[in-house]
Coordinates of C-alpha atoms and ligand atoms in Angstrom, one line a residue:
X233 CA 45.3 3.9 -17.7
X234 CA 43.8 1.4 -15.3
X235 CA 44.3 1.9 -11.4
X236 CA 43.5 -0.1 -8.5
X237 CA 42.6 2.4 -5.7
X238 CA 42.1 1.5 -2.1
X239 CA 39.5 3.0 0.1
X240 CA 39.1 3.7 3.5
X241 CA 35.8 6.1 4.0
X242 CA 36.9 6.3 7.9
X243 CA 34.3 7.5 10.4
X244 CA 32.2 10.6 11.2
X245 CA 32.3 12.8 8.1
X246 CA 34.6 9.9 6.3
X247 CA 31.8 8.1 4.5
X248 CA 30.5 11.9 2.8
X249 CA 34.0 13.1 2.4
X250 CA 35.4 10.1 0.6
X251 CA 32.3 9.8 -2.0
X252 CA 32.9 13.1 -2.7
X253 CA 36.3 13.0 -3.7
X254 CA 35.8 9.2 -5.6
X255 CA 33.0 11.7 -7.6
X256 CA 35.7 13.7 -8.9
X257 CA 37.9 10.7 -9.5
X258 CA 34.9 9.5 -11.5
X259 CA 34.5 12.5 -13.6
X260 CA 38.2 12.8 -14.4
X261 CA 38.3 8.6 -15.7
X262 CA 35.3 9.6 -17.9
X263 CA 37.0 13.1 -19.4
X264 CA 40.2 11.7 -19.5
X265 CA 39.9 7.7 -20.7
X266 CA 41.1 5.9 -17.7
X267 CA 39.5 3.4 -15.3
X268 CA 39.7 3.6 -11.5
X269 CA 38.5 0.0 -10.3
X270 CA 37.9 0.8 -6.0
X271 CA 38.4 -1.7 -3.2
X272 CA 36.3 -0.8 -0.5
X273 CA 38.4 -1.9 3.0
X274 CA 37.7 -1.0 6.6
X275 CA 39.9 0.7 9.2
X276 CA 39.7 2.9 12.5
X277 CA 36.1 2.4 14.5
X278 CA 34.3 1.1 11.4
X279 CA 36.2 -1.6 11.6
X280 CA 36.1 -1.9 15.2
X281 CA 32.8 -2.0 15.0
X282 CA 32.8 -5.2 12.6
X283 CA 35.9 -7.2 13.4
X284 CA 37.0 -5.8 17.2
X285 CA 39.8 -4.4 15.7
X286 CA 40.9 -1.0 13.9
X287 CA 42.8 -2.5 11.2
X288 CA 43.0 -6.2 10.1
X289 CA 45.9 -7.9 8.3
X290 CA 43.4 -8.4 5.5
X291 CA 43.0 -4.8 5.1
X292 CA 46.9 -4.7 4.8
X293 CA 46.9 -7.0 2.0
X294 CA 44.2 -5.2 0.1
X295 CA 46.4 -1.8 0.6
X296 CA 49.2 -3.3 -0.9
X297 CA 47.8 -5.1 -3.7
X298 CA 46.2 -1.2 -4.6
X299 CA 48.2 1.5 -6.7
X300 CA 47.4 3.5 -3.7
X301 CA 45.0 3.9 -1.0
X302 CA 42.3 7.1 -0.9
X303 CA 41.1 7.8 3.1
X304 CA 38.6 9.7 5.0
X305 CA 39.0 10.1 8.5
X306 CA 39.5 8.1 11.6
X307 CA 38.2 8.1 15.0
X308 CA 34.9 9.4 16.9
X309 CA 34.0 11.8 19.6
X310 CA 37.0 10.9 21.8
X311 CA 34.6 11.8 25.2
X312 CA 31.1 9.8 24.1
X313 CA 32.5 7.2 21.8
X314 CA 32.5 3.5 22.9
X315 CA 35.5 3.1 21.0
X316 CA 37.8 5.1 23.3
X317 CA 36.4 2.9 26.5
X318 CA 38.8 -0.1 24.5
X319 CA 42.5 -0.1 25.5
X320 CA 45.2 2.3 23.6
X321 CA 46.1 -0.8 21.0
X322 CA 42.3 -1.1 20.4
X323 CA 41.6 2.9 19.6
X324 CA 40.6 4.2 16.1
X325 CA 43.9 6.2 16.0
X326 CA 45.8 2.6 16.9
X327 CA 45.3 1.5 13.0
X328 CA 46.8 4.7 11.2
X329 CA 50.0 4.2 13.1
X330 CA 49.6 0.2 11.7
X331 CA 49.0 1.3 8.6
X332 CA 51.8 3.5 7.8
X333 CA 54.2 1.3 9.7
X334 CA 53.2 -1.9 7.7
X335 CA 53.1 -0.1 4.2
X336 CA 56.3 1.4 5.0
X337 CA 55.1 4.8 4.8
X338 CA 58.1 7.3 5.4
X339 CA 57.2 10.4 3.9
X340 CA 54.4 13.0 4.6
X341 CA 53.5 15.4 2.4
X342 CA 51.3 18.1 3.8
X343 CA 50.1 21.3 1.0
X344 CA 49.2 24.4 2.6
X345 CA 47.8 26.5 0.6
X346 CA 46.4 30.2 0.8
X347 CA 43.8 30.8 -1.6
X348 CA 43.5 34.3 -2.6
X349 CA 39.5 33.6 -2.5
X350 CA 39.8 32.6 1.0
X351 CA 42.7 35.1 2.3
X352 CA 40.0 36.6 4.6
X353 CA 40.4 33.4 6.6
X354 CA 44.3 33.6 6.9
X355 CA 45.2 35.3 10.6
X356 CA 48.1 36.6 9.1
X357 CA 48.5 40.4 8.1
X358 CA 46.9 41.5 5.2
X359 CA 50.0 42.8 3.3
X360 CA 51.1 39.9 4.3
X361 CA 48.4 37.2 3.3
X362 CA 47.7 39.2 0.0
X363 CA 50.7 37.6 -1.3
X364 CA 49.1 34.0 -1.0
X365 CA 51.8 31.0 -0.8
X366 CA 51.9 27.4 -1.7
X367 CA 54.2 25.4 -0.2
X368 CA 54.0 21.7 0.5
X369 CA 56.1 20.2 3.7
X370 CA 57.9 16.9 3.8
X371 CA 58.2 15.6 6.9
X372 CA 59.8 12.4 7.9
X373 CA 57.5 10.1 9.5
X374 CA 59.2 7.3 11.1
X375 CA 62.4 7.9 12.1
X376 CA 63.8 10.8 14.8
X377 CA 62.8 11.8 18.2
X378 CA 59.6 9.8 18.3
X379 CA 60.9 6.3 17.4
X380 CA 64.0 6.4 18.6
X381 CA 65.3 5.1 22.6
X382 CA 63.2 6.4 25.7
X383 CA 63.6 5.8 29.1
X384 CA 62.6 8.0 32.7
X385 CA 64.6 6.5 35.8
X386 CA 65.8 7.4 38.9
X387 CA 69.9 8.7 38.6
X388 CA 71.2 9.5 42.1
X389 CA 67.4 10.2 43.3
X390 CA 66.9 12.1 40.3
X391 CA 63.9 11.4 38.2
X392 CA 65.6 11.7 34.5
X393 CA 63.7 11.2 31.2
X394 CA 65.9 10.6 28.2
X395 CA 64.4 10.7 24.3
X396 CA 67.1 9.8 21.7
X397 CA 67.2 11.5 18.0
X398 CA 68.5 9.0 15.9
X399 CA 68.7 9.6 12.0
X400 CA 70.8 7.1 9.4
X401 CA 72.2 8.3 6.1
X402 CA 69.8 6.0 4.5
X403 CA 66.5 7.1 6.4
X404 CA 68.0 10.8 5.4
X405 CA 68.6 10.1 2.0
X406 CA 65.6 8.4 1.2
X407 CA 62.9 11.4 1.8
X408 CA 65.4 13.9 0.7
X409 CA 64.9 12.0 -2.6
X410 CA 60.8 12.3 -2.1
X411 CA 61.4 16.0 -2.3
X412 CA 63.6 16.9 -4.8
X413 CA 61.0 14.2 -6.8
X414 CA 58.3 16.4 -5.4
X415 CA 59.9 20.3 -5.7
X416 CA 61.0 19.0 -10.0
X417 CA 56.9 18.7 -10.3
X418 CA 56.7 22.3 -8.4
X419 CA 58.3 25.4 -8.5
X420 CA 61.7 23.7 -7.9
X421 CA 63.1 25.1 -4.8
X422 CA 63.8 23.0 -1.5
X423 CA 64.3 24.4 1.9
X424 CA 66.1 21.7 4.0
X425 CA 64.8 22.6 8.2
X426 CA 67.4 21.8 10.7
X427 CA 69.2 22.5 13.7
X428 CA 72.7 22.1 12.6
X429 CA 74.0 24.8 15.0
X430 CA 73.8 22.2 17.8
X431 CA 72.2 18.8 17.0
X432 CA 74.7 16.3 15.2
X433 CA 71.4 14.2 13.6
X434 CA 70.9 18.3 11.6
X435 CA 74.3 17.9 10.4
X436 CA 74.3 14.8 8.9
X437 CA 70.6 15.8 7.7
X438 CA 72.8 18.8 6.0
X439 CA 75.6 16.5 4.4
X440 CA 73.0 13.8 3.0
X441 CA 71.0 16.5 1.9
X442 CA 73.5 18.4 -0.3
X443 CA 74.9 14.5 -1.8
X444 CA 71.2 14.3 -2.4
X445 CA 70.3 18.0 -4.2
X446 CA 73.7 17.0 -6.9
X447 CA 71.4 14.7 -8.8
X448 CA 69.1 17.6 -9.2
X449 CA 70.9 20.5 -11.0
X450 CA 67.3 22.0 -11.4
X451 CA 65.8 22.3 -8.1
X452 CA 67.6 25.3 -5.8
X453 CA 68.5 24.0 -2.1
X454 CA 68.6 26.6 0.6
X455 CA 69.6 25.2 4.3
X456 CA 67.5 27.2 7.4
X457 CA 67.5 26.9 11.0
X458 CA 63.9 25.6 12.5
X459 CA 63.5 28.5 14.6
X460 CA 64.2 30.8 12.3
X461 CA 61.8 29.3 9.8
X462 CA 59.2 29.4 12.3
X463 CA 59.1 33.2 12.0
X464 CA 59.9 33.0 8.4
X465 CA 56.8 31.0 8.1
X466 CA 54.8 33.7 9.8
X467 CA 56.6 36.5 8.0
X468 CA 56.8 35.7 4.5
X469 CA 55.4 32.2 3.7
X470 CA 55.1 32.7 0.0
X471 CA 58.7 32.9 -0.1
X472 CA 58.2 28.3 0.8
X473 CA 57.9 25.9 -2.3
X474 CA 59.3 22.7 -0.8
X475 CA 60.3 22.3 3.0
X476 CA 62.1 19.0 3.9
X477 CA 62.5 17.9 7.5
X478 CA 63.0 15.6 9.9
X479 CA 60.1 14.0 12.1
X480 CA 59.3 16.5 15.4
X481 CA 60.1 19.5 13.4
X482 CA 57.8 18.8 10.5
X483 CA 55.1 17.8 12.9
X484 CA 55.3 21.6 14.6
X485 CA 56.1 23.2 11.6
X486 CA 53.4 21.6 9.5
X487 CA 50.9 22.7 12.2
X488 CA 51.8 25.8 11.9
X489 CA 51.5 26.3 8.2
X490 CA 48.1 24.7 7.9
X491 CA 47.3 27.0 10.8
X492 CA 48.2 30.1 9.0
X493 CA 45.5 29.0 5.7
X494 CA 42.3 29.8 8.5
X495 CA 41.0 26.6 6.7
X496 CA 41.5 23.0 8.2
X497 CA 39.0 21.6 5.5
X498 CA 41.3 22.8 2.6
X499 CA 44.3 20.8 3.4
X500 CA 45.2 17.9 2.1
X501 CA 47.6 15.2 2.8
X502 CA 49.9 12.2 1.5
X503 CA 52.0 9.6 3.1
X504 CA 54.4 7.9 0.6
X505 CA 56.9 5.1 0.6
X506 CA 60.1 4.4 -1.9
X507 CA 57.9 3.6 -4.6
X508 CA 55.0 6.2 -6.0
X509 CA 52.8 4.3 -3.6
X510 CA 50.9 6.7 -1.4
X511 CA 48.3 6.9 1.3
X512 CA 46.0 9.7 0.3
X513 CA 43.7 11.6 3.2
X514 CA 42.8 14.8 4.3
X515 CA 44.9 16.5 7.3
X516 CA 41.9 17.2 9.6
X517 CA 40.2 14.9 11.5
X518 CA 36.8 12.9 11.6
X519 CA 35.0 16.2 12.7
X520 CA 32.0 14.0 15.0
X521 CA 30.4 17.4 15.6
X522 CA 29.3 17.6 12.2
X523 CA 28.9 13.6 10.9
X524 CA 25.9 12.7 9.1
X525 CA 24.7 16.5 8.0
X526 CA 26.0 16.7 5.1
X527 CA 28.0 20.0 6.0
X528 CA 31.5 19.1 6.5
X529 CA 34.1 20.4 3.5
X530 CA 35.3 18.0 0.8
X531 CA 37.7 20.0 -0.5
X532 CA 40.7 18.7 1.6
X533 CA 39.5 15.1 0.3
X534 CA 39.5 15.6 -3.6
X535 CA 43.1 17.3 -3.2
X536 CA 44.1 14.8 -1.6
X537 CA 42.8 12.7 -4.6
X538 CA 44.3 15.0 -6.8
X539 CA 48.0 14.4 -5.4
X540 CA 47.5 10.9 -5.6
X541 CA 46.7 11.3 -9.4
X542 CA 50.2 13.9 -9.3
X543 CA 52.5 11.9 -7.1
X544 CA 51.3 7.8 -7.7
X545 CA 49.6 7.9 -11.3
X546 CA 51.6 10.5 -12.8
X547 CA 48.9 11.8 -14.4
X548 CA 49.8 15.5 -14.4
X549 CA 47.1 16.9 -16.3
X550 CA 44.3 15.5 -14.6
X551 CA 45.6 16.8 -11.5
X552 CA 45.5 20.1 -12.4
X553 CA 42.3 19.5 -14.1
X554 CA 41.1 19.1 -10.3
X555 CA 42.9 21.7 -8.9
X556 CA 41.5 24.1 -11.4
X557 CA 38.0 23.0 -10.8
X558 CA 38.4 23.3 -7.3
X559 CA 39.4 27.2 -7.8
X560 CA 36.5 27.8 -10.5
X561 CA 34.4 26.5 -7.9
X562 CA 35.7 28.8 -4.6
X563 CA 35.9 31.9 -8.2
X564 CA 32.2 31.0 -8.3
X565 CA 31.8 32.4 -4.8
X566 CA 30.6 28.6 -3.9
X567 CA 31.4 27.6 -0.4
X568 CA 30.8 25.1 2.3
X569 CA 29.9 26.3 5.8
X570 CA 33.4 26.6 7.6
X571 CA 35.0 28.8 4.4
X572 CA 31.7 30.9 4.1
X573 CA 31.4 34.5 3.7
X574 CA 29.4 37.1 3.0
X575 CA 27.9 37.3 -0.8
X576 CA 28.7 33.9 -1.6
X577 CA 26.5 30.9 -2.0
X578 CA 26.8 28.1 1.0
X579 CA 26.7 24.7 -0.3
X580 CA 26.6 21.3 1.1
X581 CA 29.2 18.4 1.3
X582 CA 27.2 17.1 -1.8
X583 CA 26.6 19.8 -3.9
X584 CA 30.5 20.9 -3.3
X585 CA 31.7 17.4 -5.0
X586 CA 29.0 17.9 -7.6
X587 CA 30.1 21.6 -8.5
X588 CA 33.4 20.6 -8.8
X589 CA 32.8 17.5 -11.0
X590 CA 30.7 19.7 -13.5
X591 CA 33.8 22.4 -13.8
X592 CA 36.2 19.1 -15.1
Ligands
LIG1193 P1 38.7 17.6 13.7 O1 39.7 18.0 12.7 O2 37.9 16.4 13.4 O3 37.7 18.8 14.0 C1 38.2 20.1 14.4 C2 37.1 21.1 13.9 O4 37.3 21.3 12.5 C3 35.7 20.7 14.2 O5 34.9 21.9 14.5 C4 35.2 20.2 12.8 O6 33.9 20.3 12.6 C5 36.1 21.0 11.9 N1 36.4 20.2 10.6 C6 37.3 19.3 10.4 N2 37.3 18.8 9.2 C7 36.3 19.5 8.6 C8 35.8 19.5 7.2 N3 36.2 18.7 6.3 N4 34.8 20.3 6.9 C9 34.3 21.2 7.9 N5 34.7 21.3 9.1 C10 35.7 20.4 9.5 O7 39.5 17.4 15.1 P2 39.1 16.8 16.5 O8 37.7 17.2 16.8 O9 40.2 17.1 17.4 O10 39.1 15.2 16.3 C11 38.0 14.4 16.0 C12 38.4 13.0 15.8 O11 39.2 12.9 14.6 C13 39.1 12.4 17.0 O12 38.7 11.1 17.1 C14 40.6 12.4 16.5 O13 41.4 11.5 17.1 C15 40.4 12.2 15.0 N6 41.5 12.6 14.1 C16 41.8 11.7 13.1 C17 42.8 12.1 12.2 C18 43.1 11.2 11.0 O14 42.2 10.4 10.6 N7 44.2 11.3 10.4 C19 43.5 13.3 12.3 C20 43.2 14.1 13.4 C21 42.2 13.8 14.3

């Protein structure tokens, strides 16, 4: 197969992460018989630094003419950089909300993923974190809470802030969709979050997403409160393959599951529209602290490369193929600085991507 791919190295540890995780993508087109063909575009300060602006509409067109787009991180030190003396509009951060919004990004996908090799790391219990888990959250990215009406005014002297949760059947429908798609290439289960108990937008979440689950005789659909899936995530996470949700909630609860790995450079991410298009990038940030040193973790990076070969290319195998290198690797007792522990052997950012290469 032949696939365009997008990419945006980002700032900071960007540049090392990305090349890292196009060195896997590399290996797996040689092992495998296809050809990734890469358009190098610009976005957050790097492209500040060369056009004024975060994101161009040129940029935009080369995302969209891609099968999908691979990126590192955005943004700089947010107290030293010159790029936070520019207005908000102007900031790093300003071109990822461009970027989603103009390629109609609606869907997140965020893994978290305990690995047994790097349980010590989870904060959780140990009877607890010896189970492991695997889950992967789909949140709804541009709809709810944080899109929808705000105002703060004076009523009868009375300084009142109003936000306004708005959800459509359609804006429902569509990323209920994403993850019954997504739970039929995993262990088939979807938990559906909500807050059906009070808000109206959670019951029409729950209607949509029981029209939705009828097309999927396979996948089992279980409904739960988002407080009480807040404990449940800190009680017994392994019992989460699939968790659909609505915008705020996924935002908390995603934070929350990531937290509970120990490891922020193991997590990847995806953002997807209707189509298997995707934005691939790790869910940490441009780590400025450790830019240019060759130490930051790759990891996050090449899973996130490896959903884009799962979710976009379809190419099953391959994925796994990275996956399963990726665990040889941490079985190995390999490890970057932020996962390491004692009797294992501390590589670089480098020398990570390489040893998971050779074990495709
Ligand atoms: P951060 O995630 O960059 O760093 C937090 C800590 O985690 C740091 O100690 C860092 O060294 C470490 N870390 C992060 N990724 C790592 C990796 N791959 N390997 C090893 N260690 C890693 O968060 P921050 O310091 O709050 O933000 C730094 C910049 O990143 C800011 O400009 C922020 O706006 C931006 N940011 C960008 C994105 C994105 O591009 N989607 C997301 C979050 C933050």
């Amino acid at each position: 197969m032949n696939k365009k791919i997008a990419v945006i190295k980002g700032d900071c540890i960007g540049p090392e992460i990305v090349t890292e995780a196009m060195k896997v993508l590399d290996k797996v087109a040689e092992k495998f018989g296809h050809t990734f063909e890469y358009d190098e575009v610009l976005m957050g300060g790097a492209s500040i630094d060369v056009y004024g602006v975060p994101l161009t509409d040129e940029t935009i067109e080369h995302c969209k003419a891609a099968d999908a787009v691979l990126m590192g991180s955005i943004g700089g030190d947010t107290t030293t950089s010159p790029w936070y003396k520019l207005p908000p509009e102007k900031r790093p951060e300003a071109g990822l909300l461009k970027i989603r919004k103009s390629l109609g990004l609606f869907a997140n996908l965020r893994p978290s993923v305990l690995y047994p090799q790097l349980s010590g790391a989870c904060p959780l219990r140990e009877d607890i974190s010896s189970k492991g888990f695997d889950m992967l959250i789909m949140r709804e990215l541009t709809g709810g809470l944080y899109f929808g009406e705000r105002k703060t005014e004076e009523v009868d002297g009375v300084l009142t802030a109003v936000d306004t949760l708005k959800y459509d059947e359609n804006e429902i429908r569509r990323v209920a969709i994403k993850a019954f798609e997504v739970a039929m290439k995993r262990r088939k289960k979807v938990t559906s979050v909500d807050k059906a108990n009070v808000l109206d937008s959670s019951r029409l979440w729950r209607k949509v997403v029981d029209e939705v689950a009828k097309d999927y005789p396979e996948v089992t659909l279980e409904h739960a409160l988002v407080d009480s899936t807040a404990m449940q995530l800190v009680k017994d996470p392994a019992q989460f393959d699939v968790m659909l949700t609505e915008n705020m909630f996924g935002d908390i609860l995603s934070d929350e599951a990531s937290m509970i790995t120990g490891s922020i450079g193991m997590l990847a991410s995806a953002s997807m529209n209707e189509t298997k298009f995707g934005l691939y990038e790790p869910s940490g940030g441009s780590a400025p602290d450790i830019a240019g040193q060759n130490k930051a973790n790759p990891i996050a990076t090449i899973l996130s490369a490896a959903m884009m070969l799962r979710f976009s290319f379809d190419m099953q195998q391959e994925a796994d193929a990275v996956e399963a290198a990726i665990v040889k690797a941490l079985d190995d007792g390999l490890r970057t600085g932020d996962i390491m522990s004692e009797g294992c052997t501390m590589l670089s950012c480098s020398e990570m991507g390489d040893a998971i290469a050779e074990r495709i």
